[in-house]
């Protein structure tokens, strides 16, 4: 059964492979067009997010990055403490607070601080800005702040990184007064320098950072996002002048969200058409790695001696590894401030000594009221600083997620479409047609998820899934079209040779025949009119009458066979060839053939009576029935072909029909037919015969009646025949003849009795050489 199924699949591929490839190609092209036009963007985002969460989430906390959170409790506790509110005010706090935080970070051994916010507005008390700048210079703590871009910002001069940075002389500034008397020694700063007045070149040098493509590609423009290009030109908004020269570096903190507002990717460098700028994490890492520029080459980002794999356009997806609270140790800003107060009073800090030691500290807002809540694949409500922390952690020791080359996406898309088309168009299993699209989508989800986890590669899922489903729909449509054509062909081809209700049943049950041929066990029926040549001589002067008689005979025999579910193969003159078990599968094909043979015999007997009354010659039919595996299908030429069977089984059925003459029988059946139908029929074992061209002898039987319908007289005749046959096979011809003579006197019309008696008398006179009780059945 499995072998036949595999053969069927191979033949369907051979006959329809061009259609399969065509369906797959069309489905792949449609999916590609949908992906290119953005139709699948939302679906791809959903699939990517789900795979990212399921397959890359749950990673352990970073050992290199610590988050200091400006949370709601920090805002509440500062606002509820009169002294702290007097010193630092309400949100946004004076720069004095950040000076204290910087001092504490230095004391706690932080490696660097990345402040995920912008400080581009001058405060009312400029001395606070100057004091903060002075603290940064004194501590030497690597401190980096963000900058935004705006369409209303002033364009900067072109930065010349080869020339010295010119600064105008600072103007004198008043010494700031202590903000309160709680911590007089700590809060009293020395006379702060005046606010420096930067030249245009100095400001450009402070904000810009060298970045380039080595292969001539263009960097994205400020304001561009992964999903759209910015229309109006944008320029960076610098921090307050007091901080420009005090912080170690400034970097972009624009949102970089996809079209649905979720942050999945980042670009590392931008341009405003004049200068190049890098994102805040890249600016900090450039200093930590000693890099003087950012270079992009092919799919590689380079900072100093370190490289990371990125996309062709210089961007990369973020490997979050989980939500913020699971990936990074988070310390409240108030706890850091409290530790500074403790240190200033000579007390031990409350936080563990190694909390910040040798760590990169990312400071940012987590409170909802700070309006820095963003969407990521792991949550629609994540603090925006999770992006900066993730990029920093990846740059320190990790890998970004990059898109697979377009060729890989297209190859997978076509492969999925082709597999879908081939599978459904060759197998044609209803259950597979239902299950396959679901299994396909789930399989692609697992595949893309595992690739994300193991190789940090994002292979598109929506495009191949659409191609696979589209190819499946195309394959089903083709199958139904082919099935309709096959159904129509079957109906036209067989309605004259089978009972119409059986044809429709075959079509409804989808038992459509293999018209290109298959090996199948069937039962073949052959019948012929005895002495038809003599019969036709009577009508040589009136051939039309002969045709009418012959048509009447063939109609009677054919009707009996069709009622038993037979398929008329052909008429050869007066001969009728019929198949049982093909094209429609019939488990009881042997029984049906035997019933059909008996019914045909009865129909001919009725015709003989009618013909005698009309003065027509007698018609006497001989029938051969044999079951065997034959090759059935359409045979013929381009001009004419028909559904038939070929094989030794068919040859034996024809021989059995002719052998009736030698045995005086009417219906002779082969051994396999008897084996399959023995519980339903009454037979007489006629002889063991050897067919011409074969060495093995087979037992042949005369079909007499259906089980239980044999009259007592015939039963006695059969018993005497079997007794004589046993004596005959032992070469006791005289004894066999005696039994047969007695039975012939009682039943003179029994043909097999008379024929065996003749053979016994013949062998009494001349015994053949090497007699083995087997008769040779010649052609």
PDB file of C-alpha atoms in Angstrom, residues 260-437:
ATOM      1  CA  UNK A 260       3.552  50.784  15.321  1.00  0.00           C
ATOM      2  CA  UNK A 261       5.449  52.762  17.984  1.00  0.00           C
ATOM      3  CA  UNK A 262       7.451  49.796  19.273  1.00  0.00           C
ATOM      4  CA  UNK A 263      11.218  50.060  19.658  1.00  0.00           C
ATOM      5  CA  UNK A 264      12.847  47.046  18.044  1.00  0.00           C
ATOM      6  CA  UNK A 265      15.910  48.441  16.268  1.00  0.00           C
ATOM      7  CA  UNK A 266      18.538  51.078  16.418  1.00  0.00           C
ATOM      8  CA  UNK A 267      20.856  52.796  13.996  1.00  0.00           C
ATOM      9  CA  UNK A 268      24.249  53.754  15.361  1.00  0.00           C
ATOM     10  CA  UNK A 269      25.113  56.883  13.374  1.00  0.00           C
ATOM     11  CA  UNK A 270      23.191  59.645  11.602  1.00  0.00           C
ATOM     12  CA  UNK A 271      23.928  62.726   9.558  1.00  0.00           C
ATOM     13  CA  UNK A 272      22.320  66.113   9.073  1.00  0.00           C
ATOM     14  CA  UNK A 273      24.010  66.528   5.724  1.00  0.00           C
ATOM     15  CA  UNK A 274      26.921  68.455   7.264  1.00  0.00           C
ATOM     16  CA  UNK A 275      28.139  66.463  10.254  1.00  0.00           C
ATOM     17  CA  UNK A 276      27.743  62.925  11.541  1.00  0.00           C
ATOM     18  CA  UNK A 277      26.383  62.044  14.966  1.00  0.00           C
ATOM     19  CA  UNK A 278      26.224  58.808  16.935  1.00  0.00           C
ATOM     20  CA  UNK A 279      23.739  57.496  19.453  1.00  0.00           C
ATOM     21  CA  UNK A 280      24.434  57.937  23.153  1.00  0.00           C
ATOM     22  CA  UNK A 281      25.537  54.318  23.866  1.00  0.00           C
ATOM     23  CA  UNK A 282      27.893  54.380  20.872  1.00  0.00           C
ATOM     24  CA  UNK A 283      29.398  57.681  22.006  1.00  0.00           C
ATOM     25  CA  UNK A 284      30.149  56.274  25.425  1.00  0.00           C
ATOM     26  CA  UNK A 285      31.512  52.960  24.074  1.00  0.00           C
ATOM     27  CA  UNK A 286      33.783  54.813  21.638  1.00  0.00           C
ATOM     28  CA  UNK A 287      35.614  56.339  24.619  1.00  0.00           C
ATOM     29  CA  UNK A 288      35.653  53.094  26.605  1.00  0.00           C
ATOM     30  CA  UNK A 289      37.181  51.268  23.625  1.00  0.00           C
ATOM     31  CA  UNK A 290      39.490  54.089  22.582  1.00  0.00           C
ATOM     32  CA  UNK A 291      37.794  54.517  19.190  1.00  0.00           C
ATOM     33  CA  UNK A 292      38.205  57.804  17.308  1.00  0.00           C
ATOM     34  CA  UNK A 293      35.516  57.062  14.747  1.00  0.00           C
ATOM     35  CA  UNK A 294      32.664  54.700  13.915  1.00  0.00           C
ATOM     36  CA  UNK A 295      33.021  52.747  10.701  1.00  0.00           C
ATOM     37  CA  UNK A 296      30.460  50.649   8.890  1.00  0.00           C
ATOM     38  CA  UNK A 297      31.511  48.148   6.258  1.00  0.00           C
ATOM     39  CA  UNK A 298      29.197  45.652   4.591  1.00  0.00           C
ATOM     40  CA  UNK A 299      27.385  44.109   7.555  1.00  0.00           C
ATOM     41  CA  UNK A 300      29.947  45.111  10.187  1.00  0.00           C
ATOM     42  CA  UNK A 301      30.054  47.905  12.770  1.00  0.00           C
ATOM     43  CA  UNK A 302      33.543  48.713  14.075  1.00  0.00           C
ATOM     44  CA  UNK A 303      34.595  50.664  17.159  1.00  0.00           C
ATOM     45  CA  UNK A 304      38.336  50.513  17.678  1.00  0.00           C
ATOM     46  CA  UNK A 305      39.295  46.842  17.628  1.00  0.00           C
ATOM     47  CA  UNK A 306      35.768  45.586  18.348  1.00  0.00           C
ATOM     48  CA  UNK A 307      33.223  44.617  15.676  1.00  0.00           C
ATOM     49  CA  UNK A 308      29.547  43.686  15.674  1.00  0.00           C
ATOM     50  CA  UNK A 309      27.360  42.256  12.958  1.00  0.00           C
ATOM     51  CA  UNK A 310      24.689  44.667  11.699  1.00  0.00           C
ATOM     52  CA  UNK A 311      22.266  44.941   8.785  1.00  0.00           C
ATOM     53  CA  UNK A 312      23.103  46.143   5.303  1.00  0.00           C
ATOM     54  CA  UNK A 313      21.713  49.594   6.135  1.00  0.00           C
ATOM     55  CA  UNK A 314      23.792  49.926   9.304  1.00  0.00           C
ATOM     56  CA  UNK A 315      20.969  49.241  11.733  1.00  0.00           C
ATOM     57  CA  UNK A 316      20.385  46.247  14.015  1.00  0.00           C
ATOM     58  CA  UNK A 317      17.593  44.812  16.132  1.00  0.00           C
ATOM     59  CA  UNK A 318      17.900  44.851  19.910  1.00  0.00           C
ATOM     60  CA  UNK A 319      18.395  41.608  21.786  1.00  0.00           C
ATOM     61  CA  UNK A 320      16.436  42.617  24.897  1.00  0.00           C
ATOM     62  CA  UNK A 321      16.512  39.175  26.502  1.00  0.00           C
ATOM     63  CA  UNK A 322      13.544  40.128  28.678  1.00  0.00           C
ATOM     64  CA  UNK A 323      11.831  43.140  30.226  1.00  0.00           C
ATOM     65  CA  UNK A 324      13.847  45.770  32.102  1.00  0.00           C
ATOM     66  CA  UNK A 325      13.223  44.443  35.604  1.00  0.00           C
ATOM     67  CA  UNK A 326      14.388  40.939  34.650  1.00  0.00           C
ATOM     68  CA  UNK A 327      17.474  41.925  32.651  1.00  0.00           C
ATOM     69  CA  UNK A 328      19.067  44.681  34.722  1.00  0.00           C
ATOM     70  CA  UNK A 329      19.655  45.300  38.367  1.00  0.00           C
ATOM     71  CA  UNK A 330      17.648  48.403  39.186  1.00  0.00           C
ATOM     72  CA  UNK A 331      18.509  50.875  41.945  1.00  0.00           C
ATOM     73  CA  UNK A 332      16.203  53.733  42.903  1.00  0.00           C
ATOM     74  CA  UNK A 333      17.571  57.243  42.437  1.00  0.00           C
ATOM     75  CA  UNK A 334      16.528  58.135  45.967  1.00  0.00           C
ATOM     76  CA  UNK A 335      18.670  55.309  47.352  1.00  0.00           C
ATOM     77  CA  UNK A 336      21.700  56.687  45.490  1.00  0.00           C
ATOM     78  CA  UNK A 337      20.994  60.182  46.820  1.00  0.00           C
ATOM     79  CA  UNK A 338      20.553  58.767  50.304  1.00  0.00           C
ATOM     80  CA  UNK A 339      23.965  57.080  50.036  1.00  0.00           C
ATOM     81  CA  UNK A 340      25.536  60.418  49.089  1.00  0.00           C
ATOM     82  CA  UNK A 341      23.973  61.987  52.183  1.00  0.00           C
ATOM     83  CA  UNK A 342      25.270  59.089  54.273  1.00  0.00           C
ATOM     84  CA  UNK A 343      28.780  59.521  52.918  1.00  0.00           C
ATOM     85  CA  UNK A 344      28.677  63.273  53.512  1.00  0.00           C
ATOM     86  CA  UNK A 345      27.902  62.570  57.169  1.00  0.00           C
ATOM     87  CA  UNK A 346      30.588  59.938  57.461  1.00  0.00           C
ATOM     88  CA  UNK A 347      28.164  57.007  57.622  1.00  0.00           C
ATOM     89  CA  UNK A 348      28.229  53.738  55.682  1.00  0.00           C
ATOM     90  CA  UNK A 349      26.196  53.673  52.438  1.00  0.00           C
ATOM     91  CA  UNK A 350      23.038  51.611  52.431  1.00  0.00           C
ATOM     92  CA  UNK A 351      23.712  49.930  49.081  1.00  0.00           C
ATOM     93  CA  UNK A 352      26.133  47.036  48.721  1.00  0.00           C
ATOM     94  CA  UNK A 353      29.716  48.047  48.061  1.00  0.00           C
ATOM     95  CA  UNK A 354      29.818  46.311  44.657  1.00  0.00           C
ATOM     96  CA  UNK A 355      26.518  47.671  43.382  1.00  0.00           C
ATOM     97  CA  UNK A 356      28.167  50.089  40.955  1.00  0.00           C
ATOM     98  CA  UNK A 357      31.791  49.051  41.038  1.00  0.00           C
ATOM     99  CA  UNK A 358      33.176  48.717  37.491  1.00  0.00           C
ATOM    100  CA  UNK A 359      29.652  48.896  36.103  1.00  0.00           C
ATOM    101  CA  UNK A 360      28.175  51.138  33.448  1.00  0.00           C
ATOM    102  CA  UNK A 361      25.310  53.016  35.065  1.00  0.00           C
ATOM    103  CA  UNK A 362      22.292  54.030  32.995  1.00  0.00           C
ATOM    104  CA  UNK A 363      20.169  56.729  34.603  1.00  0.00           C
ATOM    105  CA  UNK A 364      16.659  57.296  33.306  1.00  0.00           C
ATOM    106  CA  UNK A 365      13.037  57.753  34.180  1.00  0.00           C
ATOM    107  CA  UNK A 366      10.666  54.877  34.968  1.00  0.00           C
ATOM    108  CA  UNK A 367       7.796  56.864  36.430  1.00  0.00           C
ATOM    109  CA  UNK A 368       4.805  57.131  34.129  1.00  0.00           C
ATOM    110  CA  UNK A 369       4.543  60.864  34.710  1.00  0.00           C
ATOM    111  CA  UNK A 370       7.962  61.449  33.140  1.00  0.00           C
ATOM    112  CA  UNK A 371       6.540  60.576  29.692  1.00  0.00           C
ATOM    113  CA  UNK A 372       9.322  58.171  28.848  1.00  0.00           C
ATOM    114  CA  UNK A 373       7.268  54.967  28.632  1.00  0.00           C
ATOM    115  CA  UNK A 374       7.759  53.118  25.352  1.00  0.00           C
ATOM    116  CA  UNK A 375       6.613  49.896  23.747  1.00  0.00           C
ATOM    117  CA  UNK A 376       9.014  47.007  23.162  1.00  0.00           C
ATOM    118  CA  UNK A 377       8.404  43.422  22.017  1.00  0.00           C
ATOM    119  CA  UNK A 378       8.362  42.368  25.693  1.00  0.00           C
ATOM    120  CA  UNK A 379       5.872  44.932  26.955  1.00  0.00           C
ATOM    121  CA  UNK A 380       3.813  47.880  25.712  1.00  0.00           C
ATOM    122  CA  UNK A 381       4.784  49.777  28.883  1.00  0.00           C
ATOM    123  CA  UNK A 382       8.559  49.793  29.260  1.00  0.00           C
ATOM    124  CA  UNK A 383      10.760  52.696  30.390  1.00  0.00           C
ATOM    125  CA  UNK A 384      12.596  54.154  27.428  1.00  0.00           C
ATOM    126  CA  UNK A 385      15.931  53.633  29.162  1.00  0.00           C
ATOM    127  CA  UNK A 386      15.626  49.866  28.502  1.00  0.00           C
ATOM    128  CA  UNK A 387      16.735  50.603  24.961  1.00  0.00           C
ATOM    129  CA  UNK A 388      19.891  52.394  26.069  1.00  0.00           C
ATOM    130  CA  UNK A 389      20.701  49.753  28.665  1.00  0.00           C
ATOM    131  CA  UNK A 390      20.219  46.961  26.118  1.00  0.00           C
ATOM    132  CA  UNK A 391      22.437  48.621  23.518  1.00  0.00           C
ATOM    133  CA  UNK A 392      25.156  49.278  26.103  1.00  0.00           C
ATOM    134  CA  UNK A 393      25.016  45.693  27.354  1.00  0.00           C
ATOM    135  CA  UNK A 394      25.225  44.353  23.799  1.00  0.00           C
ATOM    136  CA  UNK A 395      28.127  46.631  22.891  1.00  0.00           C
ATOM    137  CA  UNK A 396      29.979  45.498  26.003  1.00  0.00           C
ATOM    138  CA  UNK A 397      29.612  41.766  25.377  1.00  0.00           C
ATOM    139  CA  UNK A 398      26.881  40.567  23.107  1.00  0.00           C
ATOM    140  CA  UNK A 399      25.455  40.430  19.625  1.00  0.00           C
ATOM    141  CA  UNK A 400      22.719  42.344  17.890  1.00  0.00           C
ATOM    142  CA  UNK A 401      19.916  40.655  15.973  1.00  0.00           C
ATOM    143  CA  UNK A 402      20.319  41.154  12.252  1.00  0.00           C
ATOM    144  CA  UNK A 403      18.098  40.505   9.286  1.00  0.00           C
ATOM    145  CA  UNK A 404      18.907  37.520   7.131  1.00  0.00           C
ATOM    146  CA  UNK A 405      20.075  38.451   3.617  1.00  0.00           C
ATOM    147  CA  UNK A 406      17.208  39.066   1.240  1.00  0.00           C
ATOM    148  CA  UNK A 407      18.246  36.017  -0.775  1.00  0.00           C
ATOM    149  CA  UNK A 408      17.686  33.805   2.262  1.00  0.00           C
ATOM    150  CA  UNK A 409      14.212  35.253   2.834  1.00  0.00           C
ATOM    151  CA  UNK A 410      13.288  34.831  -0.826  1.00  0.00           C
ATOM    152  CA  UNK A 411      14.768  31.332  -0.961  1.00  0.00           C
ATOM    153  CA  UNK A 412      12.828  30.236   2.108  1.00  0.00           C
ATOM    154  CA  UNK A 413       9.673  31.849   0.715  1.00  0.00           C
ATOM    155  CA  UNK A 414       9.909  29.969  -2.560  1.00  0.00           C
ATOM    156  CA  UNK A 415      10.890  26.726  -0.815  1.00  0.00           C
ATOM    157  CA  UNK A 416       7.890  26.882   1.515  1.00  0.00           C
ATOM    158  CA  UNK A 417       5.590  27.669  -1.403  1.00  0.00           C
ATOM    159  CA  UNK A 418       7.036  24.821  -3.471  1.00  0.00           C
ATOM    160  CA  UNK A 419       6.805  22.287  -0.644  1.00  0.00           C
ATOM    161  CA  UNK A 420       3.203  23.334  -0.011  1.00  0.00           C
ATOM    162  CA  UNK A 421       2.245  23.009  -3.663  1.00  0.00           C
ATOM    163  CA  UNK A 422       4.046  19.692  -4.179  1.00  0.00           C
ATOM    164  CA  UNK A 423       2.767  18.182  -0.942  1.00  0.00           C
ATOM    165  CA  UNK A 424      -0.881  19.034  -1.494  1.00  0.00           C
ATOM    166  CA  UNK A 425      -0.916  18.393  -5.236  1.00  0.00           C
ATOM    167  CA  UNK A 426       0.739  14.996  -4.965  1.00  0.00           C
ATOM    168  CA  UNK A 427      -0.767  13.621  -1.759  1.00  0.00           C
ATOM    169  CA  UNK A 428      -4.324  14.996  -2.152  1.00  0.00           C
ATOM    170  CA  UNK A 429      -5.323  13.908   1.362  1.00  0.00           C
ATOM    171  CA  UNK A 430      -8.238  15.798   2.865  1.00  0.00           C
ATOM    172  CA  UNK A 431      -6.791  15.754   6.370  1.00  0.00           C
ATOM    173  CA  UNK A 432      -3.458  17.056   5.097  1.00  0.00           C
ATOM    174  CA  UNK A 433      -5.223  19.857   3.220  1.00  0.00           C
ATOM    175  CA  UNK A 434      -6.807  20.972   6.506  1.00  0.00           C
ATOM    176  CA  UNK A 435      -3.795  20.497   8.769  1.00  0.00           C
ATOM    177  CA  UNK A 436      -0.960  21.664   6.516  1.00  0.00           C
ATOM    178  CA  UNK A 437      -1.549  25.468   6.573  1.00  0.00           C
TER     179      UNK A 437
END
